Amino acid sequence: MGAAAGRDDLIELALAGAADVVSRDEAGPAGFLVPHSDPQHRPELIERYSYGWCNGPAGDAQVFRLLGALTEDAAWTALANRCWQTVTHCGLPHRVRPGFWDNNGRCCGTAGVLALACDRHIEQAQSLDFANVLVDDLITRATVDADGVRWSNHEHRVTPSTLEPRVGWAMGNAGIVRELLRFARTTGGADSAYAVPWPDDHPPAAPRGVSFQQD
């Protein structure tokens, strides 16, 4: 918003907020991981560390990506790379323990990490190996029947543990399908942009010498 409105004060506020987050990193220098909250909010329900888009390094990487595009400061790219290191080495999308990675959605789960993987492929010509792992996991966890395709999240503290499917963007089918469609276009050589971009979807720039066929 600061860039769009010509408001340097808002840009400075964003930089100050990001600097505060960076100061709380507990995984450097190779990785990047900040606690969910201090003191821990509802520790009986919320783990100290999240890894997804809404409260973890997958989302931190998006913030650093936006700041890098805004400031052209390579330090933000380095921080985004550290986020990626953590995301790809923490064990997701596998359920390595009860309560770890029980969500398929865009906000807290696999679809949000897939968004980051596709951004990095488009902007840095990074391999799609990890994106393929994420897509395979989404395919495995999908319910496919005569009524269509849908995803259920998991809550190990309740019975039954399989939650009702949701339809929305953050936790449900809409957010998952949006990322799968973009992945399909990207791997098929079509336009890799979102068909309907959201305000925080900074358009990725393809690496020099790389072009994509239009739909």
mmCIF file of C-alpha atoms in Angstrom:
data_model
loop_
_atom_site.group_PDB
_atom_site.id
_atom_site.type_symbol
_atom_site.label_atom_id
_atom_site.label_comp_id
_atom_site.label_asym_id
_atom_site.label_seq_id
_atom_site.Cartn_x
_atom_site.Cartn_y
_atom_site.Cartn_z
ATOM 1 C CA MET A 1 0.000 0.000 0.000
ATOM 2 C CA GLY A 2 2.882 2.325 0.747
ATOM 3 C CA ALA A 3 4.279 1.895 -2.759
ATOM 4 C CA ALA A 4 0.876 2.260 -4.443
ATOM 5 C CA ALA A 5 0.015 5.390 -2.470
ATOM 6 C CA GLY A 6 3.477 6.937 -2.498
ATOM 7 C CA ARG A 7 3.545 6.740 1.304
ATOM 8 C CA ASP A 8 7.116 6.336 2.521
ATOM 9 C CA ASP A 9 5.858 6.239 6.106
ATOM 10 C CA LEU A 10 3.917 3.054 5.386
ATOM 11 C CA ILE A 11 6.951 1.490 3.729
ATOM 12 C CA GLU A 12 9.051 2.342 6.778
ATOM 13 C CA LEU A 13 6.380 0.791 8.979
ATOM 14 C CA ALA A 14 6.490 -2.408 6.923
ATOM 15 C CA LEU A 15 10.271 -2.541 7.142
ATOM 16 C CA ALA A 16 10.145 -2.021 10.904
ATOM 17 C CA GLY A 17 7.590 -4.792 11.308
ATOM 18 C CA ALA A 18 9.654 -7.178 9.214
ATOM 19 C CA ALA A 19 12.794 -6.284 11.165
ATOM 20 C CA ASP A 20 11.024 -7.188 14.399
ATOM 21 C CA VAL A 21 10.083 -10.590 12.987
ATOM 22 C CA VAL A 22 13.637 -11.185 11.763
ATOM 23 C CA SER A 23 14.975 -10.368 15.228
ATOM 24 C CA ARG A 24 12.922 -13.254 16.645
ATOM 25 C CA ASP A 25 14.336 -15.911 14.318
ATOM 26 C CA GLU A 26 15.481 -19.060 16.148
ATOM 27 C CA ALA A 27 16.778 -21.114 13.192
ATOM 28 C CA GLY A 28 19.560 -18.996 11.668
ATOM 29 C CA PRO A 29 21.870 -18.704 9.945
ATOM 30 C CA ALA A 30 20.800 -21.336 7.398
ATOM 31 C CA GLY A 31 17.087 -21.495 8.196
ATOM 32 C CA PHE A 32 14.371 -19.171 9.414
ATOM 33 C CA LEU A 33 11.777 -19.985 12.074
ATOM 34 C CA VAL A 34 9.970 -17.616 14.419
ATOM 35 C CA PRO A 35 7.760 -18.750 17.316
ATOM 36 C CA HIS A 36 4.024 -18.393 16.817
ATOM 37 C CA SER A 37 3.770 -16.026 19.803
ATOM 38 C CA ASP A 38 5.563 -14.921 22.977
ATOM 39 C CA PRO A 39 4.243 -15.716 25.484
ATOM 40 C CA GLN A 40 2.759 -18.703 23.686
ATOM 41 C CA HIS A 41 -0.914 -18.137 22.840
ATOM 42 C CA ARG A 42 -3.127 -21.058 23.954
ATOM 43 C CA PRO A 43 -0.255 -23.563 24.251
ATOM 44 C CA GLU A 44 -2.735 -26.380 24.871
ATOM 45 C CA LEU A 45 -3.987 -25.911 21.296
ATOM 46 C CA ILE A 46 -1.269 -24.108 19.323
ATOM 47 C CA GLU A 47 2.248 -25.425 18.790
ATOM 48 C CA ARG A 48 5.130 -23.048 19.353
ATOM 49 C CA TYR A 49 6.174 -23.189 15.699
ATOM 50 C CA SER A 50 4.068 -23.144 12.554
ATOM 51 C CA TYR A 51 5.466 -23.790 9.089
ATOM 52 C CA GLY A 52 2.700 -22.715 6.733
ATOM 53 C CA TRP A 53 1.631 -19.521 5.037
ATOM 54 C CA CYS A 54 -0.382 -17.844 7.797
ATOM 55 C CA ASN A 55 2.002 -18.222 10.761
ATOM 56 C CA GLY A 56 5.195 -19.768 9.433
ATOM 57 C CA PRO A 57 8.158 -19.465 7.091
ATOM 58 C CA ALA A 58 6.080 -20.153 3.965
ATOM 59 C CA GLY A 59 4.293 -16.861 4.633
ATOM 60 C CA ASP A 60 7.410 -15.104 5.912
ATOM 61 C CA ALA A 61 9.045 -15.901 2.567
ATOM 62 C CA GLN A 62 6.174 -14.166 0.782
ATOM 63 C CA VAL A 63 6.645 -11.041 2.925
ATOM 64 C CA PHE A 64 10.384 -11.039 2.234
ATOM 65 C CA ARG A 65 9.680 -11.561 -1.471
ATOM 66 C CA LEU A 66 7.410 -8.512 -1.530
ATOM 67 C CA LEU A 67 9.936 -6.397 0.365
ATOM 68 C CA GLY A 68 12.690 -7.529 -1.981
ATOM 69 C CA ALA A 69 10.652 -6.448 -5.003
ATOM 70 C CA LEU A 70 9.910 -3.137 -3.320
ATOM 71 C CA THR A 71 13.410 -2.254 -2.096
ATOM 72 C CA GLU A 72 15.624 -4.254 -4.507
ATOM 73 C CA ASP A 73 17.658 -5.219 -1.438
ATOM 74 C CA ALA A 74 19.199 -8.695 -1.820
ATOM 75 C CA ALA A 75 19.036 -9.206 1.954
ATOM 76 C CA TRP A 76 15.321 -9.963 1.642
ATOM 77 C CA THR A 77 16.003 -12.617 -0.995
ATOM 78 C CA ALA A 78 18.526 -14.228 1.338
ATOM 79 C CA LEU A 79 15.920 -14.330 4.105
ATOM 80 C CA ALA A 80 13.366 -15.864 1.726
ATOM 81 C CA ASN A 81 15.922 -18.527 0.831
ATOM 82 C CA ARG A 82 16.395 -19.309 4.510
ATOM 83 C CA CYS A 83 12.628 -19.698 4.875
ATOM 84 C CA TRP A 84 12.646 -22.151 1.981
ATOM 85 C CA GLN A 85 15.437 -24.135 3.624
ATOM 86 C CA THR A 86 13.330 -24.531 6.757
ATOM 87 C CA VAL A 87 10.134 -25.365 4.869
ATOM 88 C CA THR A 88 11.797 -28.076 2.795
ATOM 89 C CA HIS A 89 13.650 -29.686 5.718
ATOM 90 C CA CYS A 90 11.047 -29.670 8.505
ATOM 91 C CA GLY A 91 9.281 -32.858 7.401
ATOM 92 C CA LEU A 92 6.152 -31.502 5.736
ATOM 93 C CA PRO A 93 3.899 -32.600 4.106
ATOM 94 C CA HIS A 94 4.228 -35.766 6.221
ATOM 95 C CA ARG A 95 2.522 -36.145 9.571
ATOM 96 C CA VAL A 96 5.728 -36.750 11.466
ATOM 97 C CA ARG A 97 3.982 -36.529 14.855
ATOM 98 C CA PRO A 98 0.453 -35.945 16.155
ATOM 99 C CA GLY A 99 -0.504 -32.359 15.440
ATOM 100 C CA PHE A 100 2.176 -31.740 12.817
ATOM 101 C CA TRP A 101 0.948 -30.978 9.321
ATOM 102 C CA ASP A 102 -2.697 -31.901 9.594
ATOM 103 C CA ASN A 103 -3.922 -29.336 7.084
ATOM 104 C CA ASN A 104 -4.164 -29.352 3.290
ATOM 105 C CA GLY A 105 -5.349 -25.764 2.872
ATOM 106 C CA ARG A 106 -3.938 -22.520 1.520
ATOM 107 C CA CYS A 107 -3.618 -20.786 4.859
ATOM 108 C CA CYS A 108 -2.035 -23.353 7.176
ATOM 109 C CA GLY A 109 -1.316 -26.316 4.964
ATOM 110 C CA THR A 110 0.106 -27.867 1.852
ATOM 111 C CA ALA A 111 -1.553 -25.614 -0.731
ATOM 112 C CA GLY A 112 0.085 -22.521 0.762
ATOM 113 C CA VAL A 113 3.522 -24.116 0.538
ATOM 114 C CA LEU A 114 2.763 -25.100 -3.049
ATOM 115 C CA ALA A 115 2.150 -21.424 -3.831
ATOM 116 C CA LEU A 116 5.632 -20.584 -2.575
ATOM 117 C CA ALA A 117 7.186 -23.475 -4.513
ATOM 118 C CA CYS A 118 5.598 -22.251 -7.755
ATOM 119 C CA ASP A 119 6.722 -18.666 -7.130
ATOM 120 C CA ARG A 120 10.298 -19.824 -6.669
ATOM 121 C CA HIS A 121 10.153 -21.960 -9.797
ATOM 122 C CA ILE A 122 8.883 -19.043 -11.884
ATOM 123 C CA GLU A 123 11.232 -16.414 -10.460
ATOM 124 C CA GLN A 124 14.378 -18.474 -9.917
ATOM 125 C CA ALA A 125 13.936 -21.434 -12.277
ATOM 126 C CA GLN A 126 14.033 -23.625 -9.195
ATOM 127 C CA SER A 127 13.275 -27.298 -9.576
ATOM 128 C CA LEU A 128 9.670 -28.369 -9.101
ATOM 129 C CA ASP A 129 10.737 -31.516 -7.256
ATOM 130 C CA PHE A 130 9.332 -30.345 -3.923
ATOM 131 C CA ALA A 131 6.213 -28.943 -5.595
ATOM 132 C CA ASN A 132 5.614 -32.390 -7.064
ATOM 133 C CA VAL A 133 5.893 -33.899 -3.576
ATOM 134 C CA LEU A 134 3.262 -31.456 -2.346
ATOM 135 C CA VAL A 135 0.917 -32.134 -5.255
ATOM 136 C CA ASP A 136 1.284 -35.901 -4.832
ATOM 137 C CA ASP A 137 0.381 -35.500 -1.164
ATOM 138 C CA LEU A 138 -2.714 -33.460 -2.011
ATOM 139 C CA ILE A 139 -3.761 -36.107 -4.524
ATOM 140 C CA THR A 140 -3.267 -38.854 -1.940
ATOM 141 C CA ARG A 141 -5.323 -37.037 0.690
ATOM 142 C CA ALA A 142 -8.187 -36.107 -1.638
ATOM 143 C CA THR A 143 -11.570 -37.783 -1.361
ATOM 144 C CA VAL A 144 -12.779 -38.623 -4.858
ATOM 145 C CA ASP A 145 -16.245 -40.066 -5.428
ATOM 146 C CA ALA A 146 -19.439 -39.521 -7.380
ATOM 147 C CA ASP A 147 -19.974 -36.196 -5.596
ATOM 148 C CA GLY A 148 -16.652 -34.779 -6.787
ATOM 149 C CA VAL A 149 -13.277 -34.070 -5.163
ATOM 150 C CA ARG A 150 -12.721 -32.567 -1.719
ATOM 151 C CA TRP A 151 -10.207 -32.405 1.108
ATOM 152 C CA SER A 152 -10.635 -32.934 4.830
ATOM 153 C CA ASN A 153 -8.250 -31.638 7.449
ATOM 154 C CA HIS A 154 -7.225 -33.664 10.511
ATOM 155 C CA GLU A 155 -7.535 -33.011 14.253
ATOM 156 C CA HIS A 156 -5.783 -35.664 16.323
ATOM 157 C CA ARG A 157 -7.340 -34.469 19.602
ATOM 158 C CA VAL A 158 -10.927 -35.267 18.646
ATOM 159 C CA THR A 159 -12.822 -38.360 17.499
ATOM 160 C CA PRO A 160 -13.413 -38.757 14.648
ATOM 161 C CA SER A 161 -10.157 -37.092 13.659
ATOM 162 C CA THR A 162 -11.185 -36.458 10.053
ATOM 163 C CA LEU A 163 -12.891 -33.066 9.906
ATOM 164 C CA GLU A 164 -15.714 -32.092 7.596
ATOM 165 C CA PRO A 165 -14.473 -30.739 4.250
ATOM 166 C CA ARG A 166 -14.578 -26.964 3.838
ATOM 167 C CA VAL A 167 -15.301 -25.010 0.691
ATOM 168 C CA GLY A 168 -13.447 -21.744 1.336
ATOM 169 C CA TRP A 169 -10.081 -20.276 0.412
ATOM 170 C CA ALA A 170 -8.158 -20.486 3.696
ATOM 171 C CA MET A 171 -8.888 -24.027 4.848
ATOM 172 C CA GLY A 172 -10.904 -25.565 2.045
ATOM 173 C CA ASN A 173 -11.289 -26.641 -1.529
ATOM 174 C CA ALA A 174 -11.258 -23.187 -3.145
ATOM 175 C CA GLY A 175 -7.734 -22.404 -1.953
ATOM 176 C CA ILE A 176 -6.420 -25.862 -2.781
ATOM 177 C CA VAL A 177 -7.896 -25.961 -6.278
ATOM 178 C CA ARG A 178 -6.549 -22.462 -7.009
ATOM 179 C CA GLU A 179 -2.988 -23.626 -6.354
ATOM 180 C CA LEU A 180 -3.427 -26.908 -8.233
ATOM 181 C CA LEU A 181 -4.713 -25.041 -11.292
ATOM 182 C CA ARG A 182 -1.722 -22.714 -11.210
ATOM 183 C CA PHE A 183 0.634 -25.671 -10.830
ATOM 184 C CA ALA A 184 -1.001 -27.379 -13.805
ATOM 185 C CA ARG A 185 -0.599 -24.258 -15.959
ATOM 186 C CA THR A 186 3.006 -23.822 -14.864
ATOM 187 C CA THR A 187 4.015 -27.410 -15.590
ATOM 188 C CA GLY A 188 2.046 -27.393 -18.836
ATOM 189 C CA GLY A 189 3.928 -24.402 -20.234
ATOM 190 C CA ALA A 190 0.943 -22.060 -20.028
ATOM 191 C CA ASP A 191 0.617 -18.695 -18.279
ATOM 192 C CA SER A 192 1.846 -19.286 -14.734
ATOM 193 C CA ALA A 193 0.040 -16.291 -13.209
ATOM 194 C CA TYR A 194 -3.128 -16.628 -11.182
ATOM 195 C CA ALA A 195 -6.250 -16.310 -13.299
ATOM 196 C CA VAL A 196 -7.692 -14.003 -10.609
ATOM 197 C CA PRO A 197 -4.889 -12.369 -8.585
ATOM 198 C CA TRP A 198 -5.396 -11.221 -5.012
ATOM 199 C CA PRO A 199 -3.984 -7.862 -3.860
ATOM 200 C CA ASP A 200 -0.939 -9.488 -2.225
ATOM 201 C CA ASP A 201 -0.142 -11.667 -5.263
ATOM 202 C CA HIS A 202 2.895 -9.781 -6.480
ATOM 203 C CA PRO A 203 3.324 -10.936 -10.127
ATOM 204 C CA PRO A 204 6.394 -13.181 -10.344
ATOM 205 C CA ALA A 205 9.011 -12.245 -12.896
ATOM 206 C CA ALA A 206 10.311 -15.122 -14.998
ATOM 207 C CA PRO A 207 14.092 -15.586 -14.995
ATOM 208 C CA ARG A 208 15.901 -14.000 -17.939
ATOM 209 C CA GLY A 209 15.682 -16.201 -21.002
ATOM 210 C CA VAL A 210 12.595 -18.072 -19.784
ATOM 211 C CA SER A 211 9.206 -17.514 -21.391
ATOM 212 C CA PHE A 212 5.837 -19.165 -21.044
ATOM 213 C CA GLN A 213 3.222 -19.986 -23.647
ATOM 214 C CA GLN A 214 -0.071 -18.191 -23.167
ATOM 215 C CA ASP A 215 -3.365 -20.066 -22.746
#
